[in-house]
PDB file of C-alpha atoms in Angstrom:
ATOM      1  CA  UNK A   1    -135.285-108.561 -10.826  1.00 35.00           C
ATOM      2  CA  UNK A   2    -134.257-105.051 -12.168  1.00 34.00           C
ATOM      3  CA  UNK A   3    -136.255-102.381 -12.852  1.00 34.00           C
ATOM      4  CA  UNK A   4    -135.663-101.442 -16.209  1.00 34.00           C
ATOM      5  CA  UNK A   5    -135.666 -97.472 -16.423  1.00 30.00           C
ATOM      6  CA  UNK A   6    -134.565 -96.294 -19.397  1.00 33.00           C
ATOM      7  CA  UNK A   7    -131.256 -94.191 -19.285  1.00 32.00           C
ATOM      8  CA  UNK A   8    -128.451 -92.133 -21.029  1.00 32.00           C
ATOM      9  CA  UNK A   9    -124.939 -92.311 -21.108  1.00 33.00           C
ATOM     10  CA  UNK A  10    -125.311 -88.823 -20.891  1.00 34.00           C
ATOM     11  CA  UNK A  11    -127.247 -89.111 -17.635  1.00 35.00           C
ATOM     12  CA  UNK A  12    -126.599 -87.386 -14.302  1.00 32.00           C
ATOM     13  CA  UNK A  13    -123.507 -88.894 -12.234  1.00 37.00           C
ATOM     14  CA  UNK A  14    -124.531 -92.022 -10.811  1.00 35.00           C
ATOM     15  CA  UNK A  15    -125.159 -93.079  -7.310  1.00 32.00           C
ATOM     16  CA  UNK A  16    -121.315 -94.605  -6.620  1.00 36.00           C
ATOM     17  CA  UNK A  17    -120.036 -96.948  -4.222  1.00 38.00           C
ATOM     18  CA  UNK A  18    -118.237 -94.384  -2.187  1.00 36.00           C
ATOM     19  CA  UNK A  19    -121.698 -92.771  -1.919  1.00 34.00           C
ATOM     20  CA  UNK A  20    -123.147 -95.488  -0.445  1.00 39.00           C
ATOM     21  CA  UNK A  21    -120.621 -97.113   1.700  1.00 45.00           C
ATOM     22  CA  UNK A  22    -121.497 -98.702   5.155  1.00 46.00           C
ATOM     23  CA  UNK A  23    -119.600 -97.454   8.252  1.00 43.00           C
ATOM     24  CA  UNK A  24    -119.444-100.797   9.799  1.00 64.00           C
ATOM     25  CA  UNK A  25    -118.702-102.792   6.175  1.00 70.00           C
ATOM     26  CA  UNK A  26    -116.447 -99.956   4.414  1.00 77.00           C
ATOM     27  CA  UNK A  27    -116.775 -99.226   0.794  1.00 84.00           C
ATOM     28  CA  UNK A  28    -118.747-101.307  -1.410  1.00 90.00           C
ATOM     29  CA  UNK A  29    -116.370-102.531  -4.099  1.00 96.00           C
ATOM     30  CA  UNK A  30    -118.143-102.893  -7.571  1.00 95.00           C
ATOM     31  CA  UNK A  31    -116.775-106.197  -9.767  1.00 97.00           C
ATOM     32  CA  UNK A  32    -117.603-106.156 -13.318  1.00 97.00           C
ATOM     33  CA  UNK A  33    -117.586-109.925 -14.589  1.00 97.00           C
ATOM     34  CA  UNK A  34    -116.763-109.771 -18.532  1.00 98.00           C
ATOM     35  CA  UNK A  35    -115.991-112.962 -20.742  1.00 98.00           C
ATOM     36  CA  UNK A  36    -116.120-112.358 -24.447  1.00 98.00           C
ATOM     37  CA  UNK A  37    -115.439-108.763 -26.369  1.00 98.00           C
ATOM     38  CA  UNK A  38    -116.503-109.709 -30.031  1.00 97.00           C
ATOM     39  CA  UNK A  39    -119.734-109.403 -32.346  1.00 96.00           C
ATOM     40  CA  UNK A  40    -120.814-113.036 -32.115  1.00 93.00           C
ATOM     41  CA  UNK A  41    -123.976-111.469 -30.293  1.00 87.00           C
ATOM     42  CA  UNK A  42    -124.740-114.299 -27.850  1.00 93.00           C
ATOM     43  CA  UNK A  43    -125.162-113.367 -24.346  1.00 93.00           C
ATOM     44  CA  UNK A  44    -121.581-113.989 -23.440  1.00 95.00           C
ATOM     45  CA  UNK A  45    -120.163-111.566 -25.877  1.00 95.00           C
ATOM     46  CA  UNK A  46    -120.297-107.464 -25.414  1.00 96.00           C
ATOM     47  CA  UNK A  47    -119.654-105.699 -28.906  1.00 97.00           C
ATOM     48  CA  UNK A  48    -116.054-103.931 -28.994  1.00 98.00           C
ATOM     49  CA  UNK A  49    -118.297-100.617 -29.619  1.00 97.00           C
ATOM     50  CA  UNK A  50    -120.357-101.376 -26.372  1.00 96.00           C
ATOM     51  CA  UNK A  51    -117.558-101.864 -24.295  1.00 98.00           C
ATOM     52  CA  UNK A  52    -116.053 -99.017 -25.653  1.00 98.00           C
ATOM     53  CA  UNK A  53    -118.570 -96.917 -24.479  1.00 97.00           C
ATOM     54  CA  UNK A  54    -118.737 -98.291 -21.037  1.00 97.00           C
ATOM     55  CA  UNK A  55    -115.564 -97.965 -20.311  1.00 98.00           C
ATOM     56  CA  UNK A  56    -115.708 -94.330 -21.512  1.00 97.00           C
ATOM     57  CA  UNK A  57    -118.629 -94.314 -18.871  1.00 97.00           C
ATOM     58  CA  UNK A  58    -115.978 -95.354 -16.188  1.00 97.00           C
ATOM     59  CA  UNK A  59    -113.588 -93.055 -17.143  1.00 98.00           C
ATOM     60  CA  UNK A  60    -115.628 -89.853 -17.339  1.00 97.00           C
ATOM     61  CA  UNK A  61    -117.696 -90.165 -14.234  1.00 95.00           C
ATOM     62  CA  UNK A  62    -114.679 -90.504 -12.354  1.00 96.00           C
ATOM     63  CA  UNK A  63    -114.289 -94.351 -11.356  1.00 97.00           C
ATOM     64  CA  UNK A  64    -111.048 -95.648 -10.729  1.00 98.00           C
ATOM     65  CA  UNK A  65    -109.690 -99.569 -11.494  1.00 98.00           C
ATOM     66  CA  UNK A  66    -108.317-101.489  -9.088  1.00 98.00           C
ATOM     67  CA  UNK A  67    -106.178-104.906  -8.824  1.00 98.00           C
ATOM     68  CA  UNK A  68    -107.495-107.847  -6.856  1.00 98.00           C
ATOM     69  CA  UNK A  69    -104.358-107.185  -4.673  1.00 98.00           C
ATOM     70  CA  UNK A  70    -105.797-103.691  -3.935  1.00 98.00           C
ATOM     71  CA  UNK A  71    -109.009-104.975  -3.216  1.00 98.00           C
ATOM     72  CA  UNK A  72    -107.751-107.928  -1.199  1.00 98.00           C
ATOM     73  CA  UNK A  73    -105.569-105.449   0.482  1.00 97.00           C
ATOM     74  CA  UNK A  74    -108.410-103.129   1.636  1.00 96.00           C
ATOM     75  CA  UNK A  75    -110.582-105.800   3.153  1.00 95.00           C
ATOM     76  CA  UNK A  76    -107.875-106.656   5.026  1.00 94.00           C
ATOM     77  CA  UNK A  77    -107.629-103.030   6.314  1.00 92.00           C
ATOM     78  CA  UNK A  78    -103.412-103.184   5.179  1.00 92.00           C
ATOM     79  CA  UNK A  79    -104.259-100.301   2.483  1.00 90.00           C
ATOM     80  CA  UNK A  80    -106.828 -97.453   1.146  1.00 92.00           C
ATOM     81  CA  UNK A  81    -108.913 -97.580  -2.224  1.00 95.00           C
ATOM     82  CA  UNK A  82    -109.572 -94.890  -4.648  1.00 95.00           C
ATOM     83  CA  UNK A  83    -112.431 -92.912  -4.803  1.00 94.00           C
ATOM     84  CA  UNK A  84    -115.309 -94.802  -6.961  1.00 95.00           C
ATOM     85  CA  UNK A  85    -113.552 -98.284  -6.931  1.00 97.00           C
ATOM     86  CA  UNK A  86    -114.073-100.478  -9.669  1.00 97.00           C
ATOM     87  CA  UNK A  87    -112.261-103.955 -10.144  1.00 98.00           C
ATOM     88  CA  UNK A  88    -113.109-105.340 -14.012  1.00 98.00           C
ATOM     89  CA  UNK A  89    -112.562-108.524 -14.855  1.00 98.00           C
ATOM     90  CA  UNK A  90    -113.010-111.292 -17.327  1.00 98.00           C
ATOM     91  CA  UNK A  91    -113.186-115.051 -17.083  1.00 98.00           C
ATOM     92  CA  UNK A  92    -111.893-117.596 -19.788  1.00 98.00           C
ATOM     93  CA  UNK A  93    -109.123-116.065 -21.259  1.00 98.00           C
ATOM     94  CA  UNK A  94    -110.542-115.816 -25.111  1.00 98.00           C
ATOM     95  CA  UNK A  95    -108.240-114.406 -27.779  1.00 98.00           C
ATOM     96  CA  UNK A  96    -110.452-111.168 -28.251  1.00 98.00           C
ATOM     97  CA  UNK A  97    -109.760-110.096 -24.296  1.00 98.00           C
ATOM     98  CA  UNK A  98    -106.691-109.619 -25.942  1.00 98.00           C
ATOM     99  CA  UNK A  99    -107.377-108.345 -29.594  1.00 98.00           C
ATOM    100  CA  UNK A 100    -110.268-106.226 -28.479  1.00 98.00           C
ATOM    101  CA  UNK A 101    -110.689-105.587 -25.068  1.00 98.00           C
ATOM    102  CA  UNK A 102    -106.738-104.601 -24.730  1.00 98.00           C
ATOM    103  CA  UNK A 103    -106.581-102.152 -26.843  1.00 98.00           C
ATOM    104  CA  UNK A 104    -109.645-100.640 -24.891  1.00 98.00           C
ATOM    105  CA  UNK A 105    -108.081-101.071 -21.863  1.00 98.00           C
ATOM    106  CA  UNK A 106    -105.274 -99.076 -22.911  1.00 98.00           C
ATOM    107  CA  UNK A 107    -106.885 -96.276 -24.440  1.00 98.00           C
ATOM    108  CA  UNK A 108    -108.382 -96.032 -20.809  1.00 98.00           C
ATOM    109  CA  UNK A 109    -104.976 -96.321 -18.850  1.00 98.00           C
ATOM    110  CA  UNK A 110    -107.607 -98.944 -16.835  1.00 98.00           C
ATOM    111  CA  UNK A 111    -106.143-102.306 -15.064  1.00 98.00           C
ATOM    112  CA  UNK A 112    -108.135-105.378 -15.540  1.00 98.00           C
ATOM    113  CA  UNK A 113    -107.827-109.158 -14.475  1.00 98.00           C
ATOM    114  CA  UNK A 114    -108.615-111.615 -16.202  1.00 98.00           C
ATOM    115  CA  UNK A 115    -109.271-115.419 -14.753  1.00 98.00           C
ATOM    116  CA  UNK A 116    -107.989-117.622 -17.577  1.00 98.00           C
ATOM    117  CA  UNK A 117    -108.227-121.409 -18.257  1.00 98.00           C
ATOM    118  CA  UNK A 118    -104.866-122.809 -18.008  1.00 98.00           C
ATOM    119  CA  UNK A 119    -105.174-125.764 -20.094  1.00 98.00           C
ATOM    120  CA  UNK A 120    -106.725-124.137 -23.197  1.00 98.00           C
ATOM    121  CA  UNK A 121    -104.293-120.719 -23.820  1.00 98.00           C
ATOM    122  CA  UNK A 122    -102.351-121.463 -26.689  1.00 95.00           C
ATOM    123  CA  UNK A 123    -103.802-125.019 -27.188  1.00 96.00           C
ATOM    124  CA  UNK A 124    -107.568-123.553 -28.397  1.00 96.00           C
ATOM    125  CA  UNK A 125    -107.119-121.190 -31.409  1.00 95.00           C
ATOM    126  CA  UNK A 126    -110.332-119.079 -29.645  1.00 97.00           C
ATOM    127  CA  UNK A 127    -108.101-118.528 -26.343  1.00 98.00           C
ATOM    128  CA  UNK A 128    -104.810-116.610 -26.148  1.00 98.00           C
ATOM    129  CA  UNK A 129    -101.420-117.384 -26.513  1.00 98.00           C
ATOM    130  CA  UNK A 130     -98.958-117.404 -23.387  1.00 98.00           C
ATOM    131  CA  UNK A 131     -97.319-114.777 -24.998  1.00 98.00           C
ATOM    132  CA  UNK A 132    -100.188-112.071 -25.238  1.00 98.00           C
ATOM    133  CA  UNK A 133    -101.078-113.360 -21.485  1.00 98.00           C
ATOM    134  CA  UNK A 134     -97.644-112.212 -20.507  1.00 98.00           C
ATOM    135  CA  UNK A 135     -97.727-109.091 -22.420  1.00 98.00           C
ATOM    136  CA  UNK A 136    -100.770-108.204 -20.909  1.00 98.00           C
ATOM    137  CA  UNK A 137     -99.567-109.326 -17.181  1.00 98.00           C
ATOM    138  CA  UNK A 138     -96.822-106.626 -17.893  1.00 98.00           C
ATOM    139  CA  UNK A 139     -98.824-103.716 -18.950  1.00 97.00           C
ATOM    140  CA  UNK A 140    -101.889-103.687 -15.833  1.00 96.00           C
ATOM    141  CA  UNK A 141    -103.933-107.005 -16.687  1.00 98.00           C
ATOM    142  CA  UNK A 142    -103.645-109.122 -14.082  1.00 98.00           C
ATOM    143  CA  UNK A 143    -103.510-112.942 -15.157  1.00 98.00           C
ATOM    144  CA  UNK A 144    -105.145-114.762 -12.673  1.00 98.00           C
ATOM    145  CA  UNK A 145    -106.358-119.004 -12.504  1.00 98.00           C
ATOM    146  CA  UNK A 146    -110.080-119.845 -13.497  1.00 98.00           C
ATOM    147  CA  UNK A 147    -108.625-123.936 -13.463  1.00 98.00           C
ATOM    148  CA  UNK A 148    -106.950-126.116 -15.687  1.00 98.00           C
ATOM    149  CA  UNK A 149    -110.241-127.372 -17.600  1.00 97.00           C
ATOM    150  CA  UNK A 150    -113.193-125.476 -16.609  1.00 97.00           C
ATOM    151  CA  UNK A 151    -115.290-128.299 -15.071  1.00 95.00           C
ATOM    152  CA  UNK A 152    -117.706-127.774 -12.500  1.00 94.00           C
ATOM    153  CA  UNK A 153    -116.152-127.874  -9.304  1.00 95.00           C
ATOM    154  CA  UNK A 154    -119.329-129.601  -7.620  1.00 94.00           C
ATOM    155  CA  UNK A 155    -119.035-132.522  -9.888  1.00 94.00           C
ATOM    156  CA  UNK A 156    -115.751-132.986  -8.914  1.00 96.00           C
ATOM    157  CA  UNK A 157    -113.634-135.733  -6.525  1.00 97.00           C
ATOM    158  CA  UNK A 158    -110.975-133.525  -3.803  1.00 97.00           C
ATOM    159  CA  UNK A 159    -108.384-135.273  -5.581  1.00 98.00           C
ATOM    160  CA  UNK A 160    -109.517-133.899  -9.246  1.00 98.00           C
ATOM    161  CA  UNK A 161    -110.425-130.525  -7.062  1.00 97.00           C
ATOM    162  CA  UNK A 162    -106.846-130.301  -5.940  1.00 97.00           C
ATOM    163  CA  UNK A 163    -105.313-130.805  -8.979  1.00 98.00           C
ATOM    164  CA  UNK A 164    -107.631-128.173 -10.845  1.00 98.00           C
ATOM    165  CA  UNK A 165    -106.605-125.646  -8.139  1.00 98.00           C
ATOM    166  CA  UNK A 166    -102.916-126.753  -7.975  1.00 98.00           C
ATOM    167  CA  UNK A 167    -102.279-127.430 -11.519  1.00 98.00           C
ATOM    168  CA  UNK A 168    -103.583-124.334 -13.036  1.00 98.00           C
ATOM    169  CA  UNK A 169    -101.902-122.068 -10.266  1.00 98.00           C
ATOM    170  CA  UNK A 170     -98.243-123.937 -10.781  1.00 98.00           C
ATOM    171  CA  UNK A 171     -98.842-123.395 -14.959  1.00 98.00           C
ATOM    172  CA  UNK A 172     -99.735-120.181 -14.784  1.00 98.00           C
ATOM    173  CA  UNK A 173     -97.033-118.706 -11.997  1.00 98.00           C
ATOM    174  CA  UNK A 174     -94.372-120.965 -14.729  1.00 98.00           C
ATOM    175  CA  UNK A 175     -95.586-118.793 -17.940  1.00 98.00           C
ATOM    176  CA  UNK A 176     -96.131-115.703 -16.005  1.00 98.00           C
ATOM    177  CA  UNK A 177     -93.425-115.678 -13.686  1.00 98.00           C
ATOM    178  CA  UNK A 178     -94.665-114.156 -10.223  1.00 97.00           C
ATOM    179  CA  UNK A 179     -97.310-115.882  -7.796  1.00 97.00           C
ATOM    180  CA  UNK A 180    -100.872-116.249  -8.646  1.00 98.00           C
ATOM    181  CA  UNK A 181    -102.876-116.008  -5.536  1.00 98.00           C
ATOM    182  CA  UNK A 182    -106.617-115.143  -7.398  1.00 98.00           C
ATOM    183  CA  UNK A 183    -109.383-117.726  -9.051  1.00 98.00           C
ATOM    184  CA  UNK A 184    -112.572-117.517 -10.088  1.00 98.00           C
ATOM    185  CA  UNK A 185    -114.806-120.574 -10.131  1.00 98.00           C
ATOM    186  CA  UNK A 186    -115.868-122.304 -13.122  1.00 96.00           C
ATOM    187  CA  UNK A 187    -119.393-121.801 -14.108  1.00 91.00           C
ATOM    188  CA  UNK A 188    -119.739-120.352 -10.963  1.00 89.00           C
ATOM    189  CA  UNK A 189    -120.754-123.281  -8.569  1.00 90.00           C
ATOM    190  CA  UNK A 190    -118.948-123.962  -5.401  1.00 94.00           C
ATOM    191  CA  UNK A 191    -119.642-124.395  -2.060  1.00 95.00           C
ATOM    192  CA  UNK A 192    -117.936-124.357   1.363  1.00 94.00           C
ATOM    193  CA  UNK A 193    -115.980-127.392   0.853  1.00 96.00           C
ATOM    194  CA  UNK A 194    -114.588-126.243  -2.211  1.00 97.00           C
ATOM    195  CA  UNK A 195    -113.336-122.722  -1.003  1.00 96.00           C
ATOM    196  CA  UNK A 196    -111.554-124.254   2.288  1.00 97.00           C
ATOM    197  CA  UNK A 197    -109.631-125.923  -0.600  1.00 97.00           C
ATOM    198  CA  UNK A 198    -109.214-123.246  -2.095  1.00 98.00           C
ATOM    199  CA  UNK A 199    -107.601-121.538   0.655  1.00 97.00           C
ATOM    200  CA  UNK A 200    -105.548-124.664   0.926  1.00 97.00           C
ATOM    201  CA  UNK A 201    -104.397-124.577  -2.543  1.00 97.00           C
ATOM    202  CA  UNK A 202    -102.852-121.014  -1.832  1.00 96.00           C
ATOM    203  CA  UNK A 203    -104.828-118.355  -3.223  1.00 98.00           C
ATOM    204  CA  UNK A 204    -105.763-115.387  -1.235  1.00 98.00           C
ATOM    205  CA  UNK A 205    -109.258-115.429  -2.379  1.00 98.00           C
ATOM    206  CA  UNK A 206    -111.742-116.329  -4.806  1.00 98.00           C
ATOM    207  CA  UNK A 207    -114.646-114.394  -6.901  1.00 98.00           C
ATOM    208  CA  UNK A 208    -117.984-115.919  -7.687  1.00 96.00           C
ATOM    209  CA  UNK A 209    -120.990-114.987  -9.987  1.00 92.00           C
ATOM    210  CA  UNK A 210    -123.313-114.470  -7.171  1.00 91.00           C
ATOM    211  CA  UNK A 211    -124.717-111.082  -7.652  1.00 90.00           C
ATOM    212  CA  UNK A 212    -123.562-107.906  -5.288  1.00 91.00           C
ATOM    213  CA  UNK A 213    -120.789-105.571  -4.430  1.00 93.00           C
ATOM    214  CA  UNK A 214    -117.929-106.449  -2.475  1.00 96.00           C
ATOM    215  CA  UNK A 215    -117.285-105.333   0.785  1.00 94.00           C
ATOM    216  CA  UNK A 216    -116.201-106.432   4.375  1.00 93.00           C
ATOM    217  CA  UNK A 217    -118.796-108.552   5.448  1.00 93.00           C
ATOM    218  CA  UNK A 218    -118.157-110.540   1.449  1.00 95.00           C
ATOM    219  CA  UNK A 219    -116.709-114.006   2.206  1.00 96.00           C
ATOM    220  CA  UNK A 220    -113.153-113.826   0.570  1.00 97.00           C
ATOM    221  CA  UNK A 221    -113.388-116.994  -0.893  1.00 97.00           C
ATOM    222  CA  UNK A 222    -116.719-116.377  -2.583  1.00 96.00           C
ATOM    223  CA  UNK A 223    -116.754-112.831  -3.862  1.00 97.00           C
ATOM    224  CA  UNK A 224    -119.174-111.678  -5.677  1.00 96.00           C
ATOM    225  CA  UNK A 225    -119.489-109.888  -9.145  1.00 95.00           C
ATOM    226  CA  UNK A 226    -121.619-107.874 -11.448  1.00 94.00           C
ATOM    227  CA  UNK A 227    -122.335-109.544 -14.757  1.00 94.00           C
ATOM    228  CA  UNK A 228    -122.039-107.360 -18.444  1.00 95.00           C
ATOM    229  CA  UNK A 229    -123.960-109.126 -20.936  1.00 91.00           C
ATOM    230  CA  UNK A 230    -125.235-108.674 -24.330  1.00 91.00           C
ATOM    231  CA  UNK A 231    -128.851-107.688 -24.433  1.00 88.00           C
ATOM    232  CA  UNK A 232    -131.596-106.330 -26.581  1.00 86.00           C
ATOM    233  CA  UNK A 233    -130.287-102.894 -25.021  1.00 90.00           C
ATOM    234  CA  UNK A 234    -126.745-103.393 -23.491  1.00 89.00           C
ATOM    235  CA  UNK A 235    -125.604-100.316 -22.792  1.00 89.00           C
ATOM    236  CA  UNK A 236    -128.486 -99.559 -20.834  1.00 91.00           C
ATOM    237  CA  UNK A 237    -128.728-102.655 -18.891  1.00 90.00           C
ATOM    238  CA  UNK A 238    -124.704-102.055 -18.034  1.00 91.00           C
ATOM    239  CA  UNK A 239    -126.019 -98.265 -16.486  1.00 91.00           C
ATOM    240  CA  UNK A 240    -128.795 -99.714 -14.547  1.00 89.00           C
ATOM    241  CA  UNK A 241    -126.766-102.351 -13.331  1.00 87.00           C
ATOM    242  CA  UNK A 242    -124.118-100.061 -11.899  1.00 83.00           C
ATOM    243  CA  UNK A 243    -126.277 -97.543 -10.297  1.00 81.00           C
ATOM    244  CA  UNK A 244    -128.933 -99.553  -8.846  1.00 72.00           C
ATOM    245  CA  UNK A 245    -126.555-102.578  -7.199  1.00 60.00           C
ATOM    246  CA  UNK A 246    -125.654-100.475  -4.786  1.00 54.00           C
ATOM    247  CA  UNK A 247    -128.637 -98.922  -3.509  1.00 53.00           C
ATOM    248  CA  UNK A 248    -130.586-102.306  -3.651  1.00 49.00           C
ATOM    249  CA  UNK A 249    -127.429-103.830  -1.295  1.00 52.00           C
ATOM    250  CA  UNK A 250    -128.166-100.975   0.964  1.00 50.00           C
ATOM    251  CA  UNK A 251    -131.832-101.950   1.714  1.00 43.00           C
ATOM    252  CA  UNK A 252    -130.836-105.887   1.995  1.00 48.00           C
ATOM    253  CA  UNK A 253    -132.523-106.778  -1.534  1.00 46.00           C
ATOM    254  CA  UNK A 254    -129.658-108.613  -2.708  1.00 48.00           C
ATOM    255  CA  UNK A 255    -127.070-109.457  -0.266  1.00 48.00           C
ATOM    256  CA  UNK A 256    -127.791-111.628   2.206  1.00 46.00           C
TER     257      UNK A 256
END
């Protein structure tokens, strides 16, 4: 568990992953995991003003956002990252990534991805259209699959596993136009089954809500992420979360 300290926005530059990168491992890549960007205030859901500010965080203490291809790219050792890597990215695909996140996003000149659910955009009035998926793909938000239904993968059969992987990878790369090599996995649960299928399905890698930075010892078919939620004190909890995963990676308190 966290130590809660309180802190400021205005607070001295934090401890960053370049700071604290391992000579064997490389740079520890930190993953923001998003879903909702509205004032519904359940856990789930960051206020637009919030995320505002933390992305105004990002931006003036010098972190820089990444693609998953960049990421994938540098644990592969085929390219370099930017100083202070940061890869953010959302799961679901609701209609206010696009009405209120976006806009954020933009104001930022910061690249996102976001892991949608195939079978609900433009079917489920609370998920985006297609159309603002593609618009987005086009301006620095990578579109990316998070299935076709958002079951749990454990509960599954490999034939209903295959077609979850398959189908919402074809449907996507047929709206988007391009290949779609990223997922992330629905409600989190998988195991090592499920990510050889993954790799058999055709993406390049997969992202999990297990709790760490990524770096080259991470298994590239469970990555793992950094959870923004709303709390009693969100902004704070977003700063403490940033600084300290780092530094608690370091001494082996989280990453196994």
């Amino acid at each position: 568990m966290l130590v809660l300290i309180p802190l400021l926005v205005s607070s001295p530059k934090p401890l960053t992953a370049t700071m604290v990168a391992d000579s064997e491992n490389g740079t520890k890549v930190m993953v923001l995991n998003y879903h909702k960007v509205d004032n519904t205030f359940i856990s789930l859901s960051v206020r637009p003003d919030d995320f505002e500010k933390q992305m105004q965080y990002l931006s003036d203490n010098g972190y820089h956002t990444i693609t998953p291809d960049e990421l994938y790219d540098s644990l592969a050792g085929k390219g370099e990252l930017p100083e202070n890597p940061v890869l953010i990215t959302f799961d679901d695909g609701y209609e206010d990534n696009y009405t209120n996140a976006y806009p954020i996003l933009k104001k930022y000149g910061f690249k996102a991805t976001i892991f949608v659910i195939t079978g609900f955009l433009g079917k489920d009035k609370n998920y985006m259209t297609w159309d603002q998926a593609r618009e987005m793909d086009a301006n620095g938000i990578s579109i990316e699959s998070h299935t076709v239904d958002h079951k749990s993968m454990t509960d599954l059969t490999d034939d209903q596993l295959r077609a979850e992987l398959v189908d919402s990878r074809k449907k996507a790369e047929k709206e988007l136009g391009h290949p779609v090599e990223y997922m992330a996995y629905p409600t989190g649960t998988y195991n090592l089954h499920i990510a050889e299928m993954v790799r058999e399905a055709g993406y390049k890698a997969a992202f999990t809500i297990k709790y760490g930075n990524v770096d080259k010892a991470s298994n590239i078919y469970a990555l793992e992420r950094v959870p923004i939620f709303h709390t009693e004190d969100t902004n704070r909890d977003f700063l403490e979360r940033i600084r300290y995963t780092p530094i608690f990676e370091r001494f082996g308190w989280i990453k196994s």
